[in-house]
Amino acid sequence: VPDRVMAAVLAAEVLAPTALVHAGNEIEVAAVVAPRSVMREVAHIFTANKFGVGDHVVAIPTAQRSKMELVNWDDDAAVEKDRLLEAFAAFAAEICEAFGAQGHWADYVDPCSGLPAIAKDSTHVYDEVAGMQTLLKYEVSQAGPCKILLHPTWGSAVYPATCFTSAPADVVAAVLAKRTGVVAPPRRPRCVY
Protein backbone atom coordinates (compact mmCIF):
# COMPACT_ATOMS: atom_id res chain seq x y z
CA VAL A 1 0.00 0.00 0.00
CA PRO A 2 1.49 3.37 -0.97
CA ASP A 3 2.43 5.76 1.84
CA ARG A 4 0.01 8.40 0.54
CA VAL A 5 -2.88 5.93 0.88
CA MET A 6 -1.81 5.00 4.42
CA ALA A 7 -1.57 8.69 5.27
CA ALA A 8 -5.15 9.12 4.06
CA VAL A 9 -6.54 6.55 6.49
CA LEU A 10 -8.51 8.59 9.04
CA ALA A 11 -10.10 6.04 11.33
CA ALA A 12 -11.14 2.41 11.67
CA GLU A 13 -14.55 2.09 13.22
CA VAL A 14 -14.70 -0.66 15.83
CA LEU A 15 -18.23 0.13 17.02
CA ALA A 16 -20.61 2.58 15.39
CA PRO A 17 -22.47 4.91 17.80
CA THR A 18 -24.68 2.60 19.86
CA ALA A 19 -27.01 3.39 22.75
CA LEU A 20 -26.57 1.58 26.06
CA VAL A 21 -27.92 1.98 29.54
CA HIS A 22 -25.37 2.12 32.36
CA ALA A 23 -26.62 2.47 35.94
CA GLY A 24 -29.92 3.81 34.64
CA ASN A 25 -28.31 6.42 32.36
CA GLU A 26 -28.49 6.24 28.57
CA ILE A 27 -25.09 6.73 26.98
CA GLU A 28 -24.30 6.61 23.27
CA VAL A 29 -20.92 4.96 22.83
CA ALA A 30 -18.68 4.36 19.80
CA ALA A 31 -15.16 3.03 19.36
CA VAL A 32 -12.72 4.24 16.73
CA VAL A 33 -9.05 3.49 16.15
CA ALA A 34 -7.50 6.90 16.77
CA PRO A 35 -6.25 8.58 13.59
CA ARG A 36 -2.92 10.41 13.52
CA SER A 37 -4.43 13.79 14.36
CA VAL A 38 -5.98 12.38 17.53
CA MET A 39 -2.82 10.41 18.34
CA ARG A 40 -0.87 13.68 18.37
CA GLU A 41 -3.26 14.91 21.06
CA VAL A 42 -3.13 11.60 22.96
CA ALA A 43 0.68 11.77 23.04
CA HIS A 44 0.52 15.24 24.63
CA ILE A 45 -2.25 14.42 27.09
CA PHE A 46 -1.13 11.00 28.33
CA THR A 47 2.58 11.82 28.54
CA ALA A 48 3.63 8.97 30.85
CA ASN A 49 2.73 6.44 28.16
CA LYS A 50 5.14 7.88 25.59
CA PHE A 51 2.70 7.29 22.74
CA GLY A 52 3.84 7.98 19.20
CA VAL A 53 1.69 9.08 16.29
CA GLY A 54 1.78 5.56 14.80
CA ASP A 55 0.82 3.72 18.00
CA HIS A 56 -2.46 1.84 18.35
CA VAL A 57 -5.00 3.52 20.61
CA VAL A 58 -8.76 3.16 20.44
CA ALA A 59 -10.83 6.23 21.24
CA ILE A 60 -14.22 5.59 22.84
CA PRO A 61 -16.24 8.76 22.32
CA THR A 62 -19.48 8.93 24.27
CA ALA A 63 -22.46 11.25 24.07
CA GLN A 64 -25.33 11.76 26.45
CA ARG A 65 -28.51 13.56 25.58
CA SER A 66 -29.01 16.47 27.92
CA LYS A 67 -32.34 17.92 29.03
CA MET A 68 -31.33 21.29 27.60
CA GLU A 69 -28.77 22.93 25.36
CA LEU A 70 -25.58 23.03 27.39
CA VAL A 71 -24.44 26.37 26.01
CA ASN A 72 -26.38 27.90 28.90
CA TRP A 73 -24.50 28.91 32.06
CA ASP A 74 -27.42 29.03 34.50
CA ASP A 75 -28.03 26.89 37.61
CA ASP A 76 -30.20 24.37 35.75
CA ALA A 77 -27.46 23.77 33.17
CA ALA A 78 -24.87 23.37 35.95
CA VAL A 79 -27.00 20.70 37.66
CA GLU A 80 -27.51 18.91 34.34
CA LYS A 81 -23.78 18.99 33.54
CA ASP A 82 -23.02 17.52 36.98
CA ARG A 83 -25.55 14.72 36.43
CA LEU A 84 -24.07 13.85 33.03
CA LEU A 85 -20.51 14.06 34.36
CA GLU A 86 -21.30 11.59 37.15
CA ALA A 87 -22.93 9.17 34.70
CA PHE A 88 -19.95 9.34 32.33
CA ALA A 89 -17.36 9.02 35.10
CA ALA A 90 -19.03 5.86 36.46
CA PHE A 91 -19.16 4.31 32.98
CA ALA A 92 -15.60 5.35 32.11
CA ALA A 93 -14.14 4.08 35.38
CA GLU A 94 -15.85 0.72 34.84
CA ILE A 95 -14.58 0.17 31.30
CA CYS A 96 -11.09 1.45 32.12
CA GLU A 97 -10.98 -1.06 34.97
CA ALA A 98 -12.11 -3.82 32.59
CA PHE A 99 -9.33 -2.97 30.11
CA GLY A 100 -6.77 -2.77 32.94
CA ALA A 101 -7.84 -6.18 34.26
CA GLN A 102 -6.90 -7.59 30.86
CA GLY A 103 -3.49 -5.90 30.92
CA HIS A 104 -4.25 -2.91 28.71
CA TRP A 105 -3.75 0.78 29.44
CA ALA A 106 -6.92 2.88 29.60
CA ASP A 107 -7.82 6.35 30.81
CA TYR A 108 -10.52 8.90 30.23
CA VAL A 109 -10.70 12.64 29.92
CA ASP A 110 -12.41 14.58 32.69
CA PRO A 111 -14.95 16.61 30.70
CA CYS A 112 -14.78 19.48 33.21
CA SER A 113 -11.05 20.06 32.91
CA GLY A 114 -10.10 18.28 29.67
CA LEU A 115 -7.31 16.54 31.62
CA PRO A 116 -6.71 12.81 32.21
CA ALA A 117 -8.88 11.46 35.01
CA ILE A 118 -6.71 8.50 36.09
CA ALA A 119 -3.16 9.60 35.27
CA LYS A 120 -2.64 13.04 36.73
CA ASP A 121 0.55 13.70 34.76
CA SER A 122 -0.54 16.24 32.16
CA THR A 123 -1.48 19.86 31.79
CA HIS A 124 -2.46 19.49 28.12
CA VAL A 125 -6.23 19.76 27.55
CA TYR A 126 -8.20 17.46 25.24
CA ASP A 127 -10.83 19.25 23.13
CA GLU A 128 -13.94 17.03 23.26
CA VAL A 129 -15.74 18.97 20.53
CA ALA A 130 -12.82 18.68 18.09
CA GLY A 131 -12.43 15.03 19.05
CA MET A 132 -16.06 14.20 18.24
CA GLN A 133 -15.77 16.17 15.03
CA THR A 134 -12.69 14.18 13.98
CA LEU A 135 -13.69 10.74 15.26
CA LEU A 136 -17.41 10.67 14.39
CA LYS A 137 -17.64 13.47 11.83
CA TYR A 138 -20.21 15.37 13.92
CA GLU A 139 -20.83 18.94 12.88
CA VAL A 140 -20.08 21.97 15.01
CA SER A 141 -21.54 25.43 15.23
CA GLN A 142 -19.71 28.61 16.16
CA ALA A 143 -21.09 30.61 19.11
CA GLY A 144 -18.75 33.54 19.53
CA PRO A 145 -15.33 32.13 20.38
CA CYS A 146 -16.79 28.71 21.33
CA LYS A 147 -17.44 25.68 19.15
CA ILE A 148 -20.70 23.89 19.92
CA LEU A 149 -21.03 20.19 19.11
CA LEU A 150 -24.10 19.25 17.08
CA HIS A 151 -25.23 15.67 17.58
CA PRO A 152 -26.97 14.34 14.44
CA THR A 153 -30.20 13.68 16.39
CA TRP A 154 -30.05 15.82 19.54
CA GLY A 155 -28.46 18.98 18.17
CA SER A 156 -26.60 20.94 20.84
CA ALA A 157 -28.35 19.16 23.73
CA VAL A 158 -25.38 16.80 24.04
CA TYR A 159 -22.64 16.05 26.58
CA PRO A 160 -19.53 14.57 24.92
CA ALA A 161 -16.77 12.73 26.79
CA THR A 162 -14.04 10.30 25.70
CA CYS A 163 -12.12 7.27 26.96
CA PHE A 164 -8.93 5.90 25.41
CA THR A 165 -7.31 2.45 25.56
CA SER A 166 -4.40 0.53 24.08
CA ALA A 167 -6.52 -2.63 23.94
CA PRO A 168 -6.86 -4.23 20.51
CA ALA A 169 -10.10 -3.70 18.61
CA ASP A 170 -11.46 -7.17 19.41
CA VAL A 171 -10.97 -6.62 23.17
CA VAL A 172 -12.61 -3.18 22.95
CA ALA A 173 -15.55 -4.69 21.06
CA ALA A 174 -15.89 -7.47 23.67
CA VAL A 175 -15.74 -5.09 26.67
CA LEU A 176 -18.31 -2.77 25.11
CA ALA A 177 -20.49 -5.69 23.97
CA LYS A 178 -20.92 -6.70 27.62
CA ARG A 179 -22.42 -3.28 28.21
CA THR A 180 -24.32 -2.79 24.94
CA GLY A 181 -25.31 -6.32 23.96
CA VAL A 182 -23.94 -5.53 20.49
CA VAL A 183 -21.00 -7.45 19.11
CA ALA A 184 -19.27 -5.40 16.44
CA PRO A 185 -16.41 -7.02 14.55
CA PRO A 186 -13.45 -4.75 13.76
CA ARG A 187 -13.93 -3.01 10.42
CA ARG A 188 -11.41 -2.02 7.79
CA PRO A 189 -10.13 1.57 7.85
CA ARG A 190 -11.99 4.10 5.76
CA CYS A 191 -9.83 6.12 3.38
CA VAL A 192 -10.45 9.74 2.55
CA TYR A 193 -8.57 11.36 -0.30
mmCIF file of C-alpha atoms in Angstrom:
data_model
loop_
_atom_site.group_PDB
_atom_site.id
_atom_site.type_symbol
_atom_site.label_atom_id
_atom_site.label_comp_id
_atom_site.label_asym_id
_atom_site.label_seq_id
_atom_site.Cartn_x
_atom_site.Cartn_y
_atom_site.Cartn_z
ATOM 1 C CA VAL A 1 0.000 0.000 0.000
ATOM 2 C CA PRO A 2 1.493 3.369 -0.972
ATOM 3 C CA ASP A 3 2.428 5.763 1.836
ATOM 4 C CA ARG A 4 0.009 8.400 0.540
ATOM 5 C CA VAL A 5 -2.876 5.932 0.881
ATOM 6 C CA MET A 6 -1.813 4.998 4.419
ATOM 7 C CA ALA A 7 -1.566 8.690 5.269
ATOM 8 C CA ALA A 8 -5.147 9.120 4.056
ATOM 9 C CA VAL A 9 -6.537 6.551 6.491
ATOM 10 C CA LEU A 10 -8.506 8.587 9.039
ATOM 11 C CA ALA A 11 -10.101 6.036 11.333
ATOM 12 C CA ALA A 12 -11.145 2.412 11.668
ATOM 13 C CA GLU A 13 -14.554 2.086 13.221
ATOM 14 C CA VAL A 14 -14.701 -0.663 15.833
ATOM 15 C CA LEU A 15 -18.229 0.129 17.020
ATOM 16 C CA ALA A 16 -20.610 2.584 15.391
ATOM 17 C CA PRO A 17 -22.466 4.912 17.796
ATOM 18 C CA THR A 18 -24.682 2.604 19.864
ATOM 19 C CA ALA A 19 -27.012 3.391 22.753
ATOM 20 C CA LEU A 20 -26.567 1.585 26.057
ATOM 21 C CA VAL A 21 -27.920 1.981 29.544
ATOM 22 C CA HIS A 22 -25.374 2.118 32.358
ATOM 23 C CA ALA A 23 -26.615 2.465 35.943
ATOM 24 C CA GLY A 24 -29.915 3.807 34.643
ATOM 25 C CA ASN A 25 -28.313 6.424 32.358
ATOM 26 C CA GLU A 26 -28.492 6.242 28.572
ATOM 27 C CA ILE A 27 -25.095 6.729 26.978
ATOM 28 C CA GLU A 28 -24.304 6.608 23.273
ATOM 29 C CA VAL A 29 -20.917 4.963 22.828
ATOM 30 C CA ALA A 30 -18.680 4.361 19.804
ATOM 31 C CA ALA A 31 -15.163 3.032 19.358
ATOM 32 C CA VAL A 32 -12.717 4.241 16.728
ATOM 33 C CA VAL A 33 -9.046 3.491 16.154
ATOM 34 C CA ALA A 34 -7.505 6.899 16.770
ATOM 35 C CA PRO A 35 -6.253 8.579 13.590
ATOM 36 C CA ARG A 36 -2.917 10.411 13.520
ATOM 37 C CA SER A 37 -4.430 13.789 14.360
ATOM 38 C CA VAL A 38 -5.982 12.382 17.534
ATOM 39 C CA MET A 39 -2.823 10.412 18.340
ATOM 40 C CA ARG A 40 -0.866 13.680 18.369
ATOM 41 C CA GLU A 41 -3.258 14.914 21.064
ATOM 42 C CA VAL A 42 -3.134 11.605 22.957
ATOM 43 C CA ALA A 43 0.684 11.767 23.035
ATOM 44 C CA HIS A 44 0.516 15.241 24.625
ATOM 45 C CA ILE A 45 -2.254 14.418 27.085
ATOM 46 C CA PHE A 46 -1.131 10.995 28.326
ATOM 47 C CA THR A 47 2.576 11.823 28.536
ATOM 48 C CA ALA A 48 3.628 8.969 30.852
ATOM 49 C CA ASN A 49 2.732 6.436 28.158
ATOM 50 C CA LYS A 50 5.135 7.880 25.586
ATOM 51 C CA PHE A 51 2.699 7.289 22.740
ATOM 52 C CA GLY A 52 3.841 7.976 19.202
ATOM 53 C CA VAL A 53 1.691 9.083 16.288
ATOM 54 C CA GLY A 54 1.784 5.561 14.804
ATOM 55 C CA ASP A 55 0.819 3.722 18.004
ATOM 56 C CA HIS A 56 -2.457 1.843 18.354
ATOM 57 C CA VAL A 57 -5.002 3.518 20.610
ATOM 58 C CA VAL A 58 -8.762 3.159 20.443
ATOM 59 C CA ALA A 59 -10.829 6.229 21.243
ATOM 60 C CA ILE A 60 -14.217 5.586 22.837
ATOM 61 C CA PRO A 61 -16.237 8.759 22.320
ATOM 62 C CA THR A 62 -19.483 8.930 24.266
ATOM 63 C CA ALA A 63 -22.456 11.250 24.066
ATOM 64 C CA GLN A 64 -25.327 11.757 26.450
ATOM 65 C CA ARG A 65 -28.507 13.563 25.585
ATOM 66 C CA SER A 66 -29.015 16.470 27.916
ATOM 67 C CA LYS A 67 -32.335 17.923 29.030
ATOM 68 C CA MET A 68 -31.334 21.292 27.603
ATOM 69 C CA GLU A 69 -28.775 22.933 25.363
ATOM 70 C CA LEU A 70 -25.579 23.032 27.386
ATOM 71 C CA VAL A 71 -24.440 26.372 26.010
ATOM 72 C CA ASN A 72 -26.378 27.903 28.899
ATOM 73 C CA TRP A 73 -24.504 28.912 32.065
ATOM 74 C CA ASP A 74 -27.416 29.026 34.499
ATOM 75 C CA ASP A 75 -28.029 26.893 37.611
ATOM 76 C CA ASP A 76 -30.197 24.367 35.749
ATOM 77 C CA ALA A 77 -27.456 23.774 33.165
ATOM 78 C CA ALA A 78 -24.874 23.370 35.950
ATOM 79 C CA VAL A 79 -27.000 20.704 37.662
ATOM 80 C CA GLU A 80 -27.514 18.905 34.341
ATOM 81 C CA LYS A 81 -23.782 18.987 33.542
ATOM 82 C CA ASP A 82 -23.023 17.522 36.978
ATOM 83 C CA ARG A 83 -25.551 14.722 36.430
ATOM 84 C CA LEU A 84 -24.070 13.854 33.034
ATOM 85 C CA LEU A 85 -20.513 14.061 34.364
ATOM 86 C CA GLU A 86 -21.296 11.595 37.150
ATOM 87 C CA ALA A 87 -22.928 9.174 34.704
ATOM 88 C CA PHE A 88 -19.953 9.341 32.334
ATOM 89 C CA ALA A 89 -17.355 9.015 35.105
ATOM 90 C CA ALA A 90 -19.031 5.862 36.455
ATOM 91 C CA PHE A 91 -19.160 4.306 32.978
ATOM 92 C CA ALA A 92 -15.598 5.350 32.111
ATOM 93 C CA ALA A 93 -14.142 4.075 35.383
ATOM 94 C CA GLU A 94 -15.850 0.718 34.844
ATOM 95 C CA ILE A 95 -14.583 0.168 31.304
ATOM 96 C CA CYS A 96 -11.088 1.453 32.122
ATOM 97 C CA GLU A 97 -10.976 -1.058 34.973
ATOM 98 C CA ALA A 98 -12.112 -3.823 32.588
ATOM 99 C CA PHE A 99 -9.333 -2.972 30.113
ATOM 100 C CA GLY A 100 -6.774 -2.769 32.938
ATOM 101 C CA ALA A 101 -7.841 -6.181 34.264
ATOM 102 C CA GLN A 102 -6.895 -7.591 30.856
ATOM 103 C CA GLY A 103 -3.487 -5.902 30.921
ATOM 104 C CA HIS A 104 -4.255 -2.908 28.713
ATOM 105 C CA TRP A 105 -3.747 0.777 29.440
ATOM 106 C CA ALA A 106 -6.919 2.884 29.597
ATOM 107 C CA ASP A 107 -7.824 6.353 30.814
ATOM 108 C CA TYR A 108 -10.522 8.905 30.227
ATOM 109 C CA VAL A 109 -10.697 12.645 29.916
ATOM 110 C CA ASP A 110 -12.406 14.576 32.695
ATOM 111 C CA PRO A 111 -14.954 16.606 30.697
ATOM 112 C CA CYS A 112 -14.783 19.481 33.212
ATOM 113 C CA SER A 113 -11.047 20.057 32.910
ATOM 114 C CA GLY A 114 -10.096 18.279 29.671
ATOM 115 C CA LEU A 115 -7.313 16.543 31.619
ATOM 116 C CA PRO A 116 -6.708 12.814 32.208
ATOM 117 C CA ALA A 117 -8.882 11.456 35.011
ATOM 118 C CA ILE A 118 -6.710 8.502 36.089
ATOM 119 C CA ALA A 119 -3.163 9.599 35.267
ATOM 120 C CA LYS A 120 -2.638 13.043 36.731
ATOM 121 C CA ASP A 121 0.549 13.702 34.755
ATOM 122 C CA SER A 122 -0.539 16.243 32.164
ATOM 123 C CA THR A 123 -1.481 19.862 31.787
ATOM 124 C CA HIS A 124 -2.456 19.490 28.117
ATOM 125 C CA VAL A 125 -6.227 19.755 27.554
ATOM 126 C CA TYR A 126 -8.196 17.462 25.235
ATOM 127 C CA ASP A 127 -10.827 19.251 23.128
ATOM 128 C CA GLU A 128 -13.937 17.031 23.259
ATOM 129 C CA VAL A 129 -15.744 18.969 20.529
ATOM 130 C CA ALA A 130 -12.822 18.684 18.093
ATOM 131 C CA GLY A 131 -12.433 15.029 19.053
ATOM 132 C CA MET A 132 -16.060 14.202 18.245
ATOM 133 C CA GLN A 133 -15.769 16.166 15.027
ATOM 134 C CA THR A 134 -12.689 14.176 13.980
ATOM 135 C CA LEU A 135 -13.694 10.742 15.263
ATOM 136 C CA LEU A 136 -17.407 10.674 14.393
ATOM 137 C CA LYS A 137 -17.638 13.472 11.827
ATOM 138 C CA TYR A 138 -20.210 15.367 13.922
ATOM 139 C CA GLU A 139 -20.828 18.937 12.885
ATOM 140 C CA VAL A 140 -20.075 21.967 15.014
ATOM 141 C CA SER A 141 -21.536 25.427 15.235
ATOM 142 C CA GLN A 142 -19.712 28.605 16.165
ATOM 143 C CA ALA A 143 -21.086 30.606 19.111
ATOM 144 C CA GLY A 144 -18.751 33.541 19.534
ATOM 145 C CA PRO A 145 -15.332 32.133 20.377
ATOM 146 C CA CYS A 146 -16.786 28.707 21.327
ATOM 147 C CA LYS A 147 -17.444 25.685 19.147
ATOM 148 C CA ILE A 148 -20.705 23.889 19.918
ATOM 149 C CA LEU A 149 -21.034 20.189 19.106
ATOM 150 C CA LEU A 150 -24.097 19.250 17.082
ATOM 151 C CA HIS A 151 -25.232 15.671 17.576
ATOM 152 C CA PRO A 152 -26.972 14.335 14.436
ATOM 153 C CA THR A 153 -30.202 13.681 16.389
ATOM 154 C CA TRP A 154 -30.047 15.819 19.545
ATOM 155 C CA GLY A 155 -28.462 18.976 18.166
ATOM 156 C CA SER A 156 -26.596 20.944 20.835
ATOM 157 C CA ALA A 157 -28.348 19.156 23.728
ATOM 158 C CA VAL A 158 -25.381 16.801 24.036
ATOM 159 C CA TYR A 159 -22.642 16.053 26.577
ATOM 160 C CA PRO A 160 -19.533 14.566 24.915
ATOM 161 C CA ALA A 161 -16.766 12.730 26.787
ATOM 162 C CA THR A 162 -14.041 10.299 25.702
ATOM 163 C CA CYS A 163 -12.123 7.267 26.956
ATOM 164 C CA PHE A 164 -8.926 5.902 25.413
ATOM 165 C CA THR A 165 -7.313 2.448 25.555
ATOM 166 C CA SER A 166 -4.404 0.529 24.075
ATOM 167 C CA ALA A 167 -6.520 -2.633 23.942
ATOM 168 C CA PRO A 168 -6.859 -4.234 20.508
ATOM 169 C CA ALA A 169 -10.096 -3.698 18.612
ATOM 170 C CA ASP A 170 -11.464 -7.166 19.406
ATOM 171 C CA VAL A 171 -10.968 -6.617 23.168
ATOM 172 C CA VAL A 172 -12.613 -3.185 22.951
ATOM 173 C CA ALA A 173 -15.549 -4.692 21.062
ATOM 174 C CA ALA A 174 -15.891 -7.469 23.673
ATOM 175 C CA VAL A 175 -15.742 -5.090 26.671
ATOM 176 C CA LEU A 176 -18.310 -2.773 25.111
ATOM 177 C CA ALA A 177 -20.489 -5.693 23.975
ATOM 178 C CA LYS A 178 -20.919 -6.705 27.619
ATOM 179 C CA ARG A 179 -22.424 -3.280 28.214
ATOM 180 C CA THR A 180 -24.323 -2.791 24.938
ATOM 181 C CA GLY A 181 -25.313 -6.319 23.960
ATOM 182 C CA VAL A 182 -23.942 -5.529 20.486
ATOM 183 C CA VAL A 183 -20.997 -7.449 19.107
ATOM 184 C CA ALA A 184 -19.267 -5.401 16.441
ATOM 185 C CA PRO A 185 -16.407 -7.020 14.550
ATOM 186 C CA PRO A 186 -13.455 -4.749 13.756
ATOM 187 C CA ARG A 187 -13.929 -3.007 10.415
ATOM 188 C CA ARG A 188 -11.408 -2.025 7.790
ATOM 189 C CA PRO A 189 -10.125 1.570 7.847
ATOM 190 C CA ARG A 190 -11.992 4.102 5.759
ATOM 191 C CA CYS A 191 -9.831 6.123 3.382
ATOM 192 C CA VAL A 192 -10.455 9.737 2.548
ATOM 193 C CA TYR A 193 -8.575 11.364 -0.305
#
